CSV table of C-alpha atoms and ligand atoms in Angstrom, one decimal:
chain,number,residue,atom,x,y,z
A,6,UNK,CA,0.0,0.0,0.0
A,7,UNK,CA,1.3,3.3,-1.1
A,8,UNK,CA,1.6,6.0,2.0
A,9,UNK,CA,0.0,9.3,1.1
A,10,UNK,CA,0.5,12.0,3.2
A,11,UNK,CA,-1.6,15.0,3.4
A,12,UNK,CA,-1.3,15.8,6.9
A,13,UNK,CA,1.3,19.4,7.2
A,14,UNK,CA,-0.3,21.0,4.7
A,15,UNK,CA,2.9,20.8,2.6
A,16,UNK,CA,3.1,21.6,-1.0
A,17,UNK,CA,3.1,18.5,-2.8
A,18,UNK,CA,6.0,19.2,-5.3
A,19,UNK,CA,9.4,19.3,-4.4
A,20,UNK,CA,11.3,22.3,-6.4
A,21,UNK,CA,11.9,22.3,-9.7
A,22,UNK,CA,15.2,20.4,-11.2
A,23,UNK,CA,16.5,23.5,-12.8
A,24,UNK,CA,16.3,25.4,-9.7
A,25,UNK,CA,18.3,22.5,-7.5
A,26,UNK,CA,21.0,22.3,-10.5
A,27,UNK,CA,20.6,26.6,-9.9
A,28,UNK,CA,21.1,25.9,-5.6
A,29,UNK,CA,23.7,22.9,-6.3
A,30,UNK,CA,25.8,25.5,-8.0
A,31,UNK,CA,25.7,28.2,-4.9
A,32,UNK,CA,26.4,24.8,-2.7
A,33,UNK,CA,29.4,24.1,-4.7
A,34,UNK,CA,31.4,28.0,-4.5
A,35,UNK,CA,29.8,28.8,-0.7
A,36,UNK,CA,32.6,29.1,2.1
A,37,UNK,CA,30.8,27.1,4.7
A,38,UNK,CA,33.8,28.2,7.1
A,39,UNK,CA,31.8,31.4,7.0
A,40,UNK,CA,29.5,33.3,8.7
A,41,UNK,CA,26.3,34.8,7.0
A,42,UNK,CA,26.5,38.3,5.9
A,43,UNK,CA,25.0,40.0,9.4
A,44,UNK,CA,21.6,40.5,9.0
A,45,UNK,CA,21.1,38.6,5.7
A,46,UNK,CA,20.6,41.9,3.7
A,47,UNK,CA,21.0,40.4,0.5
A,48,UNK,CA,17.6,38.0,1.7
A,49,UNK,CA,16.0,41.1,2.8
A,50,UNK,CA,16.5,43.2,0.1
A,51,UNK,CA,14.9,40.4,-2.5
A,52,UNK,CA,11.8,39.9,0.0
A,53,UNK,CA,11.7,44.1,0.5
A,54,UNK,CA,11.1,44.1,-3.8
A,55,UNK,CA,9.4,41.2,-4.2
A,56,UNK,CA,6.6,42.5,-2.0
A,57,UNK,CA,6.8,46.2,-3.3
A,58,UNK,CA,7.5,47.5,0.5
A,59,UNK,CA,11.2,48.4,0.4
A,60,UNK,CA,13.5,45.8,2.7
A,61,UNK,CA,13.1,48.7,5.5
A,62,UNK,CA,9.5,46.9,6.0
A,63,UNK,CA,10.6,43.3,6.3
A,64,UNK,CA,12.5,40.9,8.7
A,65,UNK,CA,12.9,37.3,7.8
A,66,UNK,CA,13.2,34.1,10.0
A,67,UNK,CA,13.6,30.3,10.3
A,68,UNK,CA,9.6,29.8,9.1
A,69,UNK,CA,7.4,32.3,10.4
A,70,UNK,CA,7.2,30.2,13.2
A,71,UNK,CA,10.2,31.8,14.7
A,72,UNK,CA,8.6,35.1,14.2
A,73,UNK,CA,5.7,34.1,15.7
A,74,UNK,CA,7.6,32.8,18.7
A,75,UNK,CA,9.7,36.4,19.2
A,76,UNK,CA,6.4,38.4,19.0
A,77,UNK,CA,4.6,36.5,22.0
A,78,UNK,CA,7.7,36.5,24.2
A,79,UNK,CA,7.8,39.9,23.3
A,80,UNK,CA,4.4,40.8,24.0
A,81,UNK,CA,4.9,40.2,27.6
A,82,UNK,CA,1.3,39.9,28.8
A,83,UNK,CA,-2.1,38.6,27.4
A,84,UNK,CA,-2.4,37.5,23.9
A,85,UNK,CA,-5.9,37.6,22.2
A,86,UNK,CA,-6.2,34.3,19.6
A,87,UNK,CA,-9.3,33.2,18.1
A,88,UNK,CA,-9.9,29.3,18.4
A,89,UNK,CA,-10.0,26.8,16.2
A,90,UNK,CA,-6.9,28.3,15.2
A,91,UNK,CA,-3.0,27.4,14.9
A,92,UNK,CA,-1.9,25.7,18.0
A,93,UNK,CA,1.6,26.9,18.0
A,94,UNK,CA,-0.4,30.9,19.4
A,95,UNK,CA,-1.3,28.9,22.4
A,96,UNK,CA,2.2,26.8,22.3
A,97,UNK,CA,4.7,29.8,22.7
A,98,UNK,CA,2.2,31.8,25.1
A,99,UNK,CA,2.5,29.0,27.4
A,100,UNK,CA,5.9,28.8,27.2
A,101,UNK,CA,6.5,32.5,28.2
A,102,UNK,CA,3.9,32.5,30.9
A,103,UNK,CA,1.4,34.5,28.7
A,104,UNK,CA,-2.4,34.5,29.1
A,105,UNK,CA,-4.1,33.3,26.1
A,106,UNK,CA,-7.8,34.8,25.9
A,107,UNK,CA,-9.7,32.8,23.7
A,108,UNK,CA,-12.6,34.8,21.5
A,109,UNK,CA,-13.7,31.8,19.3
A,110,UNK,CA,-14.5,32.4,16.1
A,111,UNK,CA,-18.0,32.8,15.7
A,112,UNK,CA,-20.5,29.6,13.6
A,113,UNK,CA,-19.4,30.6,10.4
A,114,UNK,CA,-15.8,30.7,11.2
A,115,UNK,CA,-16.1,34.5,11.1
A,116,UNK,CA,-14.0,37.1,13.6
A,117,UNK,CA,-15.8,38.6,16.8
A,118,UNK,CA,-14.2,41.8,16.2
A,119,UNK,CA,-16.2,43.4,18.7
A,120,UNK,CA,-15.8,41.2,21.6
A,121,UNK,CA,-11.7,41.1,20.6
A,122,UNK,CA,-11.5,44.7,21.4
A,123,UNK,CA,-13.3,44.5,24.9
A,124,UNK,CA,-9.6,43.3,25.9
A,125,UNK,CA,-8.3,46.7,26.3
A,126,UNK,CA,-5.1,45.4,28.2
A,127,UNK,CA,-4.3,42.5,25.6
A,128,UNK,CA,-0.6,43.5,24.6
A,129,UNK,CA,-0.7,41.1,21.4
A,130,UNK,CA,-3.9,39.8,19.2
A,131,UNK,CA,-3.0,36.9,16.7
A,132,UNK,CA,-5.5,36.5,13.4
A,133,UNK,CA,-4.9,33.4,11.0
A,134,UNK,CA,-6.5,34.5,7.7
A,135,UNK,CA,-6.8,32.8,5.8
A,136,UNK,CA,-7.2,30.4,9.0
A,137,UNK,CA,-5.7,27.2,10.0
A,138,UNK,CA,-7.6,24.5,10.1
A,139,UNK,CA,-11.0,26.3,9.3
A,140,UNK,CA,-9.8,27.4,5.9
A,141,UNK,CA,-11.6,30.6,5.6
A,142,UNK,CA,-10.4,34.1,4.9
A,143,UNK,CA,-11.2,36.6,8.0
A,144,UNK,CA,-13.2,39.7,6.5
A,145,UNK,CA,-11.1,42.9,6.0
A,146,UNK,CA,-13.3,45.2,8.2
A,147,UNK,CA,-13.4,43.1,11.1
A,148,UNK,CA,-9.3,42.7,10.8
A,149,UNK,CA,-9.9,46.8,10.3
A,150,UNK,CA,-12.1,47.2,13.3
A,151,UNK,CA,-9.0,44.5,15.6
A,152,UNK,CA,-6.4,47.4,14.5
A,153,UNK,CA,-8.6,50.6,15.4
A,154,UNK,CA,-8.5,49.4,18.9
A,155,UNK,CA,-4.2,50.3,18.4
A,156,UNK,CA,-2.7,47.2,19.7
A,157,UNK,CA,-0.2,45.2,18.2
A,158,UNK,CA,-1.7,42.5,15.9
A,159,UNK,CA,-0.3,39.9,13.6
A,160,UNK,CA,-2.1,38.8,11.0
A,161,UNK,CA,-0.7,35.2,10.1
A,162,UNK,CA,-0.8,35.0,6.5
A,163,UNK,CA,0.5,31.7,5.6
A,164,UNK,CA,-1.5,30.6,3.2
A,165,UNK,CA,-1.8,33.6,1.3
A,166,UNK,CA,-0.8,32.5,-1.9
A,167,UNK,CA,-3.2,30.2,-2.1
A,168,UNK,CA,-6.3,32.8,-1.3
A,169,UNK,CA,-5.7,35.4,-3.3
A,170,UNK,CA,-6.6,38.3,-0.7
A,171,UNK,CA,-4.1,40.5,-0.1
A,172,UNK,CA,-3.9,42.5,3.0
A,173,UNK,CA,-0.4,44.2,2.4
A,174,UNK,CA,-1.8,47.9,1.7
A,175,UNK,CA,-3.5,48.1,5.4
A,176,UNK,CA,0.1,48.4,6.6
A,177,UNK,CA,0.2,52.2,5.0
A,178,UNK,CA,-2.9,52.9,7.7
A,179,UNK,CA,-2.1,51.0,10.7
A,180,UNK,CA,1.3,51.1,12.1
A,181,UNK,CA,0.3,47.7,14.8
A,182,UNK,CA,0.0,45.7,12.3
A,183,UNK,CA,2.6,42.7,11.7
A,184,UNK,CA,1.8,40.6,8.6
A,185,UNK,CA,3.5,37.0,8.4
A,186,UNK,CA,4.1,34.9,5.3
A,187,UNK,CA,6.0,31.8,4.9
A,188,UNK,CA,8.6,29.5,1.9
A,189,UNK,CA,6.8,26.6,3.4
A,190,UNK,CA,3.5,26.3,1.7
A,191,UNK,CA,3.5,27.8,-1.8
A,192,UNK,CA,7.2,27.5,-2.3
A,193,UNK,CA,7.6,23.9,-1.4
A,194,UNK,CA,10.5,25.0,0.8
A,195,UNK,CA,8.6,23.2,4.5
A,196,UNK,CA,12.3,22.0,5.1
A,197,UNK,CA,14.5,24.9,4.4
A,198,UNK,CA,12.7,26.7,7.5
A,199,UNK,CA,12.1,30.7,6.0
A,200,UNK,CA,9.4,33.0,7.0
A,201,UNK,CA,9.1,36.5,7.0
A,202,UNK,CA,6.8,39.8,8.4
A,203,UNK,CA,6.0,42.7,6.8
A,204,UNK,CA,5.4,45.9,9.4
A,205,UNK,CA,6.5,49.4,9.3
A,206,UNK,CA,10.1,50.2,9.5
A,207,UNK,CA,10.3,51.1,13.0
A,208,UNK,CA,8.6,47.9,14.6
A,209,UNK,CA,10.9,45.9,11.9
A,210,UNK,CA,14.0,47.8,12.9
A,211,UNK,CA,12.8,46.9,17.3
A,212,UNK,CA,11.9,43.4,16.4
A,213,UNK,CA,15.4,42.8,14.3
A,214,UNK,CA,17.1,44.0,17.5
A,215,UNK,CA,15.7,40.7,19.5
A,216,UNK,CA,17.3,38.8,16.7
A,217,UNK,CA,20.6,36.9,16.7
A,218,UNK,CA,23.3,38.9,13.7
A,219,UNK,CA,23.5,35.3,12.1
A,220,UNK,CA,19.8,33.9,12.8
A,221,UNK,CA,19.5,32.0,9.4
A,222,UNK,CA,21.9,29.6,7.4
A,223,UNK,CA,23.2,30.5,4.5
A,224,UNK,CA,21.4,27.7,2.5
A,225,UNK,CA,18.1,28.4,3.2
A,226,UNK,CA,18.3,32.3,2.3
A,227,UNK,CA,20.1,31.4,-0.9
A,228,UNK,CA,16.8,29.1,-1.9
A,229,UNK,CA,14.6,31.5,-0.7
A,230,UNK,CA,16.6,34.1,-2.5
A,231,UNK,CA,16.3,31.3,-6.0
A,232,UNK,CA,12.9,30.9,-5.7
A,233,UNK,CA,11.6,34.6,-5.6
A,234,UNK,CA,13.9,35.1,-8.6
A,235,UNK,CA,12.0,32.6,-10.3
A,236,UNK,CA,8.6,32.5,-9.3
A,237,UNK,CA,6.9,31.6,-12.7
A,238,UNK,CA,7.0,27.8,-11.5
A,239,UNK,CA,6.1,29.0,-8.2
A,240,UNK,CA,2.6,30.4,-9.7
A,241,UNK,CA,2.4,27.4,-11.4
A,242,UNK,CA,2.1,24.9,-8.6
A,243,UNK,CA,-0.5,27.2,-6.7
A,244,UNK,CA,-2.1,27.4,-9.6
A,245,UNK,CA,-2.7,23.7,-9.8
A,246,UNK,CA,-3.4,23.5,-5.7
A,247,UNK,CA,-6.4,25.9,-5.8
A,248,UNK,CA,-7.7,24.4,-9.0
A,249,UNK,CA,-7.3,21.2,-7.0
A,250,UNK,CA,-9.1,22.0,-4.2
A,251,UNK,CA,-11.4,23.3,-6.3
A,252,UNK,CA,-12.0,20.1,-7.7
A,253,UNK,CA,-11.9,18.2,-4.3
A,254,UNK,CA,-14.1,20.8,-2.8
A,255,UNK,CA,-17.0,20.0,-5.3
A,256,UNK,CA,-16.4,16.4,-4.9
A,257,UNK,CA,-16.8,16.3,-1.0
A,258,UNK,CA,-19.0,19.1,-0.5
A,259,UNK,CA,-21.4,17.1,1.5
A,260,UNK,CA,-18.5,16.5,4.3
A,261,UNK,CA,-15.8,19.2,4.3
A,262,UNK,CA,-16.0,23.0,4.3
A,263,UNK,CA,-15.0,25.5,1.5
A,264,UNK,CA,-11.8,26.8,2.1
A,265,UNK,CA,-9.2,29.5,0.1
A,266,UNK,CA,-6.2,27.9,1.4
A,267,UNK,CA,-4.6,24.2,0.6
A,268,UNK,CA,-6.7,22.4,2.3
A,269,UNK,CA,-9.5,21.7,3.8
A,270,UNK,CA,-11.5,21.0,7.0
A,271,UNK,CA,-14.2,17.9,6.6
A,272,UNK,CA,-17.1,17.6,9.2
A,273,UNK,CA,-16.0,14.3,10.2
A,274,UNK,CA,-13.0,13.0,12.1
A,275,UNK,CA,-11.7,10.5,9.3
A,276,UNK,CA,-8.4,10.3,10.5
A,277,UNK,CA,-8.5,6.8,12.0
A,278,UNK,CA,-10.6,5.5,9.1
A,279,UNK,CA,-8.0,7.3,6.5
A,280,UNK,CA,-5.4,5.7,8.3
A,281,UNK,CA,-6.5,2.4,7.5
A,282,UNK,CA,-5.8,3.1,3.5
A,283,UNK,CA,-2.7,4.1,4.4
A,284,UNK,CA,-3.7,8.2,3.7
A,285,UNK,CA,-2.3,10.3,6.5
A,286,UNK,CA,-4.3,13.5,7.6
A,287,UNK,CA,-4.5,16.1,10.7
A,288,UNK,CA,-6.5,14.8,13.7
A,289,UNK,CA,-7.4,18.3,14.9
A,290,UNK,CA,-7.4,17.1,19.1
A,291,UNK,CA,-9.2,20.7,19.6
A,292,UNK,CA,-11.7,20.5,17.0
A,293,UNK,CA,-14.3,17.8,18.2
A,294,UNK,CA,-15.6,15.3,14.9
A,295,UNK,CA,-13.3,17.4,12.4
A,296,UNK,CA,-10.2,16.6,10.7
A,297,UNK,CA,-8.0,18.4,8.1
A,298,UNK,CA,-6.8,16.9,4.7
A,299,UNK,CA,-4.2,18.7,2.6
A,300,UNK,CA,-4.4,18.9,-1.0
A,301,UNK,CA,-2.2,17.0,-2.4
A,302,UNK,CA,-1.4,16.0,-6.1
A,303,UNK,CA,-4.4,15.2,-8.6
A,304,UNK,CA,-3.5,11.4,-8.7
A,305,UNK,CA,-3.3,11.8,-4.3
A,306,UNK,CA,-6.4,13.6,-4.4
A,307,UNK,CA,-8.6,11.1,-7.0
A,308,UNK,CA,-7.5,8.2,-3.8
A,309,UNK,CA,-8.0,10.7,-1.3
A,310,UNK,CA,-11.7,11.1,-2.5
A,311,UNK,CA,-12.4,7.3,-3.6
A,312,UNK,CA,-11.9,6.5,0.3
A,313,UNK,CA,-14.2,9.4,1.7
A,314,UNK,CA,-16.7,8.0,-1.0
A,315,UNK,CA,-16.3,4.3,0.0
A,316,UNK,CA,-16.8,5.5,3.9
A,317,UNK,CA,-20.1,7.7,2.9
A,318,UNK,CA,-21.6,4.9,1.3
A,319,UNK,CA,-21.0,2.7,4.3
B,27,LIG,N1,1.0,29.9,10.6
B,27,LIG,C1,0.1,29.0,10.2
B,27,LIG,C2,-1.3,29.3,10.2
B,27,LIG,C3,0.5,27.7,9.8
B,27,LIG,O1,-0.4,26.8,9.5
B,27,LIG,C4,1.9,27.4,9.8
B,27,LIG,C5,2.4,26.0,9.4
B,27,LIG,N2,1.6,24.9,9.5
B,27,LIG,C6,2.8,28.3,10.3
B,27,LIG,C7,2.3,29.6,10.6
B,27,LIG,C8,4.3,28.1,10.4
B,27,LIG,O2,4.9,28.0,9.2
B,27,LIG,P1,6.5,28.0,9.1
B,27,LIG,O3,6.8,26.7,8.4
B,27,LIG,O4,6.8,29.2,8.3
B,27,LIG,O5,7.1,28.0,10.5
């Protein structure tokens, strides 16, 4: 039985060949004896024109996760998340001793704006849009209405590619907002460990101050570095995912939610049941009678939906 995994939410293409032969060549003249330039500017600078902002605006990381994990310790006090969400909010706050006040999500997976800003003393309020493992996009105003309240805010945006919302131009209005993107979803790079945020120049310039001079290898910014230089096949591949999950989407309407990300949330808890075919998914432990299924390639996806079919009927 062939394993599928569809589990992390991984892209599932590895990088092109011409870009390894590109990476293989940088592997071959690098002076591992070396440290990284200090600060990676040559990483920042791509990242500060891919986006449009300038690299004043941007600070990179080993996956956004890192970034994530700076912004809670450095918050310092209570930290606002809306459940389901990402566990990793919850994981770091706990680690640092923060309160987490939960505003869930309301039944349609939409943001209680409103009650969010009750929290006058939160020092940090985390949004996932579009959000992990519900799949939907959070409406702008609401995310407007979080940053009129002036706290700091992140607006995990890790799936972003793949939703085709951008929320980039609020950062011209509100000066609290952190936006965080990752390599590890669109740009199949889940191993090389990059993320980055997008703020204005003065948070960016406070936050790269809690950073180690050499915080990233060498490798890993070089890829990252690659694949914005050659981001046709990049477009490609999320190209293919949403019209994927497009497809799986209208083939398991009755049992999963609609989603603008790479995967998808199904009603059901099939993780034990997909098990037994030898297809891995995401037990969500929080999320009673639910479970998360990446999308995975068209051939992964046709098995993928065969089983779900086969356990309907029974
Ligand atoms: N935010 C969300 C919503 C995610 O789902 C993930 C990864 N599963 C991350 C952040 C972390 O991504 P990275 O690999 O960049 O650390």
């Amino acid at each position: 039985m062939k394993e599928i995994y569809l589990d992390k939410n991984e892209n599932p293409f590895n990088i092109p060949d011409t870009i390894k032969e590109k990476f293989i060549g940088y592997v071959k003249t690098s002076d591992f004896n070396r440290y990284p330039e200090k600060g990676l500017p040559s990483l920042i600078e791509s990242l500060g024109k891919f986006t449009g902002l300038g690299s004043g605006s941007i600070i990179a990381s080993n996956g956004s996760d890192e970034l994530l994990d700076m912004l809670i310790k450095r918050a310092n006090g209570n930290i606002v998340i809306s459940s389901p969400t990402f566990e990793m909010y919850s994981f770091y706050a706990n680690n640092y001793g923060n309160r987490v006040i939960d505003v869930p999500l309301k039944d349609d997976f939409s943001l209680n704006a409103g009650e969010i800003i009750k929290h006058r003393d939160a020092k940090l309020i985390i949004i996932c849009s579009p959000n992990n493992p519900t799949g939907n996009l959070i409406d702008r105003e609401s995310i407007k209405t979080v940053l009129e309240s002036g706290i700091t805010a992140v607006l995990d945006n890790a799936y972003y590619e793949f939703s085709g919302e951008d929320y980039k131009d609020l950062l011209k209005k509100y000066n609290n907002l952190i936006i965080l993107r990752t390599f590890s979803k669109a740009f199949s790079l889940a191993g090389m460990r990059v993320g980055y945020g997008m703020s204005n120049p003065d948070l960016m310039s406070e936050l790269k101050k809690l950073q180690a001079p050499f915080y990233m290898n060498i490798l890993s910014a070089k890829l990252a570095e690659i694949m914005l230089e050659n981001y046709g096949p990049v477009k490609d591949k999320i190209n293919y995912i949403v019209s994927e999950r497009k497809r799986v989407y209208s083939e398991l309407k009755d049992i999963a939610y609609n989603s603008d990300t790479n995967f998808l949330m199904l009603k059901k808890d099939l993780y034990d049941y997909l098990a037994t075919k030898g297809i891995h998914i995401r037990k969500l432990p929080l999320v009673k009678d639910r479970s998360r299924i990446t999308i995975g390639t068209a051939e992964e996806n046709n098995i993928l939906i065969s089983a779900i079919r086969e356990y309907i009927k029974v």
